[in-house]
Amino acid sequence: MIRKLLNGDIDRVADIWLKTNLKAHYFISNQYWKSNYELVKEMMLQSEVYVFEVDKMIQGFVGLNDEYIEGIFISDEMQSCGIGKLLLDYIKDKKERLQLNVYQKNARAISFYQREGFIIEGEGLDEATGEKEYTMLWKQNRNRNFYKELIQKAGAETELVYMKASKELLKKDYIKEIRS
């Protein structure tokens, strides 16, 4: 279940934040994350945070500042179970566009966001850590959603279909046959 952060959730959420950062950002000093722990707890209570809960135990969360994703954090034991995607889909339904920064050395996160439709919009330097980062952007595809809703209102089902062919196949004479 996904719900808004409650004050009583803050210790569990902050612990997930710390453990995830220590593991994912091995290239940044552990002391950096530990020294920001209390400040982050205060900021979370003032931010838009949604938690993912299983059997009354928080297993992950996403933090937002308007259209900016501060981060998606999943407990170590529940990573790669689809919770990050569920949280991201949840906020995609609430926002027209989303933006975030991700460290360039965090290949796993970059891959996740690209798979979920984000594009690299620019790059910069995180002054606090000295690490290079990408700015990534996602925008709601209005046309696709408009037609999907129209089809569903008419009582039909929608199905997303992808077609893929190798460059070699496309270069062959088959294309000429199809066009004629």
C-alpha positions as protocol buffer text, in pm:
chain_id: "A"
residue {
  index: 1
  type: MET
  ca { x: 0 y: 0 z: 0 }
}
residue {
  index: 2
  type: ILE
  ca { x: 121 y: 351 z: -82 }
}
residue {
  index: 3
  type: ARG
  ca { x: 30 y: 635 z: 152 }
}
residue {
  index: 4
  type: LYS
  ca { x: 155 y: 971 z: 276 }
}
residue {
  index: 5
  type: LEU
  ca { x: 431 y: 984 z: 536 }
}
residue {
  index: 6
  type: LEU
  ca { x: 312 y: 1018 z: 896 }
}
residue {
  index: 7
  type: ASN
  ca { x: 522 y: 1172 z: 1175 }
}
residue {
  index: 8
  type: GLY
  ca { x: 553 y: 831 z: 1341 }
}
residue {
  index: 9
  type: ASP
  ca { x: 715 y: 690 z: 1025 }
}
residue {
  index: 10
  type: ILE
  ca { x: 1017 y: 918 z: 1029 }
}
residue {
  index: 11
  type: ASP
  ca { x: 1267 y: 691 z: 1206 }
}
residue {
  index: 12
  type: ARG
  ca { x: 1202 y: 394 z: 976 }
}
residue {
  index: 13
  type: VAL
  ca { x: 1210 y: 614 z: 665 }
}
residue {
  index: 14
  type: ALA
  ca { x: 1531 y: 790 z: 774 }
}
residue {
  index: 15
  type: ASP
  ca { x: 1697 y: 454 z: 843 }
}
residue {
  index: 16
  type: ILE
  ca { x: 1608 y: 334 z: 491 }
}
residue {
  index: 17
  type: TRP
  ca { x: 1744 y: 663 z: 354 }
}
residue {
  index: 18
  type: LEU
  ca { x: 2076 y: 621 z: 536 }
}
residue {
  index: 19
  type: LYS
  ca { x: 2130 y: 252 z: 460 }
}
residue {
  index: 20
  type: THR
  ca { x: 2038 y: 295 z: 94 }
}
residue {
  index: 21
  type: ASN
  ca { x: 2270 y: 593 z: 49 }
}
residue {
  index: 22
  type: LEU
  ca { x: 2559 y: 416 z: 219 }
}
residue {
  index: 23
  type: LYS
  ca { x: 2519 y: 117 z: -15 }
}
residue {
  index: 24
  type: ALA
  ca { x: 2433 y: 290 z: -344 }
}
residue {
  index: 25
  type: HIS
  ca { x: 2679 y: 577 z: -306 }
}
residue {
  index: 26
  type: TYR
  ca { x: 2988 y: 384 z: -199 }
}
residue {
  index: 27
  type: PHE
  ca { x: 3195 y: 652 z: -378 }
}
residue {
  index: 28
  type: ILE
  ca { x: 3092 y: 917 z: -120 }
}
residue {
  index: 29
  type: SER
  ca { x: 3222 y: 921 z: 238 }
}
residue {
  index: 30
  type: ASN
  ca { x: 2995 y: 743 z: 489 }
}
residue {
  index: 31
  type: GLN
  ca { x: 3044 y: 1042 z: 718 }
}
residue {
  index: 32
  type: TYR
  ca { x: 2871 y: 1269 z: 464 }
}
residue {
  index: 33
  type: TRP
  ca { x: 2548 y: 1069 z: 487 }
}
residue {
  index: 34
  type: LYS
  ca { x: 2567 y: 1022 z: 863 }
}
residue {
  index: 35
  type: SER
  ca { x: 2626 y: 1393 z: 923 }
}
residue {
  index: 36
  type: ASN
  ca { x: 2314 y: 1482 z: 721 }
}
residue {
  index: 37
  type: TYR
  ca { x: 2088 y: 1226 z: 891 }
}
residue {
  index: 38
  type: GLU
  ca { x: 1911 y: 1461 z: 1138 }
}
residue {
  index: 39
  type: LEU
  ca { x: 1871 y: 1740 z: 882 }
}
residue {
  index: 40
  type: VAL
  ca { x: 1714 y: 1497 z: 633 }
}
residue {
  index: 41
  type: LYS
  ca { x: 1467 y: 1378 z: 898 }
}
residue {
  index: 42
  type: GLU
  ca { x: 1352 y: 1737 z: 953 }
}
residue {
  index: 43
  type: MET
  ca { x: 1327 y: 1803 z: 578 }
}
residue {
  index: 44
  type: MET
  ca { x: 1123 y: 1487 z: 518 }
}
residue {
  index: 45
  type: LEU
  ca { x: 859 y: 1599 z: 766 }
}
residue {
  index: 46
  type: GLN
  ca { x: 817 y: 1919 z: 565 }
}
residue {
  index: 47
  type: SER
  ca { x: 821 y: 1752 z: 220 }
}
residue {
  index: 48
  type: GLU
  ca { x: 582 y: 1550 z: 7 }
}
residue {
  index: 49
  type: VAL
  ca { x: 678 y: 1192 z: 94 }
}
residue {
  index: 50
  type: TYR
  ca { x: 492 y: 872 z: 4 }
}
residue {
  index: 51
  type: VAL
  ca { x: 575 y: 540 z: 168 }
}
residue {
  index: 52
  type: PHE
  ca { x: 524 y: 185 z: 47 }
}
residue {
  index: 53
  type: GLU
  ca { x: 405 y: -41 z: 325 }
}
residue {
  index: 54
  type: VAL
  ca { x: 375 y: -420 z: 345 }
}
residue {
  index: 55
  type: ASP
  ca { x: 215 y: -576 z: 654 }
}
residue {
  index: 56
  type: LYS
  ca { x: 241 y: -240 z: 836 }
}
residue {
  index: 57
  type: MET
  ca { x: 617 y: -224 z: 771 }
}
residue {
  index: 58
  type: ILE
  ca { x: 753 y: 54 z: 550 }
}
residue {
  index: 59
  type: GLN
  ca { x: 975 y: -95 z: 279 }
}
residue {
  index: 60
  type: GLY
  ca { x: 1040 y: 213 z: 67 }
}
residue {
  index: 61
  type: PHE
  ca { x: 953 y: 573 z: -3 }
}
residue {
  index: 62
  type: VAL
  ca { x: 974 y: 856 z: -254 }
}
residue {
  index: 63
  type: GLY
  ca { x: 1039 y: 1218 z: -161 }
}
residue {
  index: 64
  type: LEU
  ca { x: 920 y: 1509 z: -374 }
}
residue {
  index: 65
  type: ASN
  ca { x: 965 y: 1883 z: -383 }
}
residue {
  index: 66
  type: ASP
  ca { x: 695 y: 1994 z: -628 }
}
residue {
  index: 67
  type: GLU
  ca { x: 804 y: 1825 z: -957 }
}
residue {
  index: 68
  type: TYR
  ca { x: 1152 y: 1738 z: -831 }
}
residue {
  index: 69
  type: ILE
  ca { x: 1219 y: 1385 z: -705 }
}
residue {
  index: 70
  type: GLU
  ca { x: 1448 y: 1411 z: -406 }
}
residue {
  index: 71
  type: GLY
  ca { x: 1494 y: 1035 z: -418 }
}
residue {
  index: 72
  type: ILE
  ca { x: 1342 y: 689 z: -421 }
}
residue {
  index: 73
  type: PHE
  ca { x: 1471 y: 464 z: -147 }
}
residue {
  index: 74
  type: ILE
  ca { x: 1391 y: 95 z: -95 }
}
residue {
  index: 75
  type: SER
  ca { x: 1492 y: -121 z: 202 }
}
residue {
  index: 76
  type: ASP
  ca { x: 1784 y: -349 z: 126 }
}
residue {
  index: 77
  type: GLU
  ca { x: 1584 y: -672 z: 159 }
}
residue {
  index: 78
  type: MET
  ca { x: 1312 y: -549 z: -82 }
}
residue {
  index: 79
  type: GLN
  ca { x: 1525 y: -401 z: -360 }
}
residue {
  index: 80
  type: SER
  ca { x: 1460 y: -531 z: -713 }
}
residue {
  index: 81
  type: CYS
  ca { x: 1106 y: -639 z: -618 }
}
residue {
  index: 82
  type: GLY
  ca { x: 929 y: -364 z: -814 }
}
residue {
  index: 83
  type: ILE
  ca { x: 863 y: -125 z: -524 }
}
residue {
  index: 84
  type: GLY
  ca { x: 1061 y: 159 z: -683 }
}
residue {
  index: 85
  type: LYS
  ca { x: 857 y: 127 z: -1002 }
}
residue {
  index: 86
  type: LEU
  ca { x: 530 y: 124 z: -805 }
}
residue {
  index: 87
  type: LEU
  ca { x: 629 y: 441 z: -619 }
}
residue {
  index: 88
  type: LEU
  ca { x: 740 y: 610 z: -940 }
}
residue {
  index: 89
  type: ASP
  ca { x: 419 y: 515 z: -1122 }
}
residue {
  index: 90
  type: TYR
  ca { x: 221 y: 650 z: -827 }
}
residue {
  index: 91
  type: ILE
  ca { x: 378 y: 995 z: -853 }
}
residue {
  index: 92
  type: LYS
  ca { x: 370 y: 992 z: -1234 }
}
residue {
  index: 93
  type: ASP
  ca { x: -9 y: 978 z: -1201 }
}
residue {
  index: 94
  type: LYS
  ca { x: 3 y: 1295 z: -988 }
}
residue {
  index: 95
  type: LYS
  ca { x: 248 y: 1505 z: -1192 }
}
residue {
  index: 96
  type: GLU
  ca { x: 278 y: 1629 z: -1551 }
}
residue {
  index: 97
  type: ARG
  ca { x: 657 y: 1622 z: -1541 }
}
residue {
  index: 98
  type: LEU
  ca { x: 927 y: 1505 z: -1304 }
}
residue {
  index: 99
  type: GLN
  ca { x: 1292 y: 1597 z: -1271 }
}
residue {
  index: 100
  type: LEU
  ca { x: 1578 y: 1459 z: -1063 }
}
residue {
  index: 101
  type: ASN
  ca { x: 1953 y: 1455 z: -1025 }
}
residue {
  index: 102
  type: VAL
  ca { x: 2145 y: 1129 z: -1011 }
}
residue {
  index: 103
  type: TYR
  ca { x: 2516 y: 1068 z: -958 }
}
residue {
  index: 104
  type: GLN
  ca { x: 2689 y: 959 z: -1278 }
}
residue {
  index: 105
  type: LYS
  ca { x: 2859 y: 675 z: -1089 }
}
residue {
  index: 106
  type: ASN
  ca { x: 2519 y: 533 z: -987 }
}
residue {
  index: 107
  type: ALA
  ca { x: 2469 y: 329 z: -1306 }
}
residue {
  index: 108
  type: ARG
  ca { x: 2191 y: 118 z: -1154 }
}
residue {
  index: 109
  type: ALA
  ca { x: 1976 y: 424 z: -1079 }
}
residue {
  index: 110
  type: ILE
  ca { x: 2044 y: 580 z: -1421 }
}
residue {
  index: 111
  type: SER
  ca { x: 1938 y: 258 z: -1591 }
}
residue {
  index: 112
  type: PHE
  ca { x: 1621 y: 239 z: -1380 }
}
residue {
  index: 113
  type: TYR
  ca { x: 1515 y: 594 z: -1461 }
}
residue {
  index: 114
  type: GLN
  ca { x: 1588 y: 554 z: -1832 }
}
residue {
  index: 115
  type: ARG
  ca { x: 1381 y: 234 z: -1837 }
}
residue {
  index: 116
  type: GLU
  ca { x: 1099 y: 435 z: -1680 }
}
residue {
  index: 117
  type: GLY
  ca { x: 1103 y: 703 z: -1951 }
}
residue {
  index: 118
  type: PHE
  ca { x: 1342 y: 962 z: -1811 }
}
residue {
  index: 119
  type: ILE
  ca { x: 1595 y: 1126 z: -2041 }
}
residue {
  index: 120
  type: ILE
  ca { x: 1926 y: 1287 z: -1952 }
}
residue {
  index: 121
  type: GLU
  ca { x: 1872 y: 1659 z: -1990 }
}
residue {
  index: 122
  type: GLY
  ca { x: 2208 y: 1788 z: -1866 }
}
residue {
  index: 123
  type: GLU
  ca { x: 2498 y: 1731 z: -1635 }
}
residue {
  index: 124
  type: GLY
  ca { x: 2653 y: 1917 z: -1348 }
}
residue {
  index: 125
  type: LEU
  ca { x: 2848 y: 1890 z: -1028 }
}
residue {
  index: 126
  type: ASP
  ca { x: 2707 y: 1831 z: -681 }
}
residue {
  index: 127
  type: GLU
  ca { x: 2892 y: 2100 z: -484 }
}
residue {
  index: 128
  type: ALA
  ca { x: 2841 y: 1920 z: -150 }
}
residue {
  index: 129
  type: THR
  ca { x: 3009 y: 1594 z: -262 }
}
residue {
  index: 130
  type: GLY
  ca { x: 3219 y: 1701 z: -560 }
}
residue {
  index: 131
  type: GLU
  ca { x: 3054 y: 1425 z: -766 }
}
residue {
  index: 132
  type: LYS
  ca { x: 2933 y: 1462 z: -1124 }
}
residue {
  index: 133
  type: GLU
  ca { x: 2562 y: 1414 z: -1173 }
}
residue {
  index: 134
  type: TYR
  ca { x: 2301 y: 1403 z: -1446 }
}
residue {
  index: 135
  type: THR
  ca { x: 1977 y: 1597 z: -1450 }
}
residue {
  index: 136
  type: MET
  ca { x: 1702 y: 1369 z: -1580 }
}
residue {
  index: 137
  type: LEU
  ca { x: 1353 y: 1461 z: -1697 }
}
residue {
  index: 138
  type: TRP
  ca { x: 1024 y: 1277 z: -1754 }
}
residue {
  index: 139
  type: LYS
  ca { x: 715 y: 1430 z: -1916 }
}
residue {
  index: 140
  type: GLN
  ca { x: 362 y: 1294 z: -1928 }
}
residue {
  index: 141
  type: ASN
  ca { x: 275 y: 1170 z: -2277 }
}
residue {
  index: 142
  type: ARG
  ca { x: -56 y: 1351 z: -2320 }
}
residue {
  index: 143
  type: ASN
  ca { x: -139 y: 1206 z: -2662 }
}
residue {
  index: 144
  type: ARG
  ca { x: -97 y: 845 z: -2555 }
}
residue {
  index: 145
  type: ASN
  ca { x: -301 y: 894 z: -2238 }
}
residue {
  index: 146
  type: PHE
  ca { x: -574 y: 1086 z: -2423 }
}
residue {
  index: 147
  type: TYR
  ca { x: -624 y: 807 z: -2678 }
}
residue {
  index: 148
  type: LYS
  ca { x: -595 y: 535 z: -2416 }
}
residue {
  index: 149
  type: GLU
  ca { x: -874 y: 695 z: -2209 }
}
residue {
  index: 150
  type: LEU
  ca { x: -1087 y: 748 z: -2521 }
}
residue {
  index: 151
  type: ILE
  ca { x: -1056 y: 381 z: -2619 }
}
residue {
  index: 152
  type: GLN
  ca { x: -1133 y: 265 z: -2265 }
}
residue {
  index: 153
  type: LYS
  ca { x: -1439 y: 492 z: -2239 }
}
residue {
  index: 154
  type: ALA
  ca { x: -1569 y: 329 z: -2557 }
}
residue {
  index: 155
  type: GLY
  ca { x: -1554 y: -4 z: -2372 }
}
residue {
  index: 156
  type: ALA
  ca { x: -1251 y: -146 z: -2552 }
}
residue {
  index: 157
  type: GLU
  ca { x: -924 y: -265 z: -2404 }
}
residue {
  index: 158
  type: THR
  ca { x: -584 y: -116 z: -2481 }
}
residue {
  index: 159
  type: GLU
  ca { x: -267 y: -309 z: -2532 }
}
residue {
  index: 160
  type: LEU
  ca { x: 80 y: -164 z: -2569 }
}
residue {
  index: 161
  type: VAL
  ca { x: 272 y: -345 z: -2844 }
}
residue {
  index: 162
  type: TYR
  ca { x: 636 y: -301 z: -2937 }
}
residue {
  index: 163
  type: MET
  ca { x: 788 y: -415 z: -3264 }
}
residue {
  index: 164
  type: LYS
  ca { x: 1158 y: -459 z: -3307 }
}
residue {
  index: 165
  type: ALA
  ca { x: 1379 y: -557 z: -3600 }
}
residue {
  index: 166
  type: SER
  ca { x: 1753 y: -566 z: -3655 }
}
residue {
  index: 167
  type: LYS
  ca { x: 1923 y: -313 z: -3880 }
}
residue {
  index: 168
  type: GLU
  ca { x: 2033 y: -596 z: -4106 }
}
residue {
  index: 169
  type: LEU
  ca { x: 1677 y: -710 z: -4163 }
}
residue {
  index: 170
  type: LEU
  ca { x: 1561 y: -358 z: -4236 }
}
residue {
  index: 171
  type: LYS
  ca { x: 1836 y: -308 z: -4493 }
}
residue {
  index: 172
  type: LYS
  ca { x: 1722 y: -610 z: -4692 }
}
residue {
  index: 173
  type: ASP
  ca { x: 1482 y: -602 z: -4982 }
}
residue {
  index: 174
  type: TYR
  ca { x: 1188 y: -687 z: -4755 }
}
residue {
  index: 175
  type: ILE
  ca { x: 1124 y: -320 z: -4694 }
}
residue {
  index: 176
  type: LYS
  ca { x: 1093 y: -258 z: -5068 }
}
residue {
  index: 177
  type: GLU
  ca { x: 840 y: -541 z: -5097 }
}
residue {
  index: 178
  type: ILE
  ca { x: 629 y: -407 z: -4811 }
}
residue {
  index: 179
  type: ARG
  ca { x: 619 y: -55 z: -4955 }
}
residue {
  index: 180
  type: SER
  ca { x: 509 y: -168 z: -5303 }
}
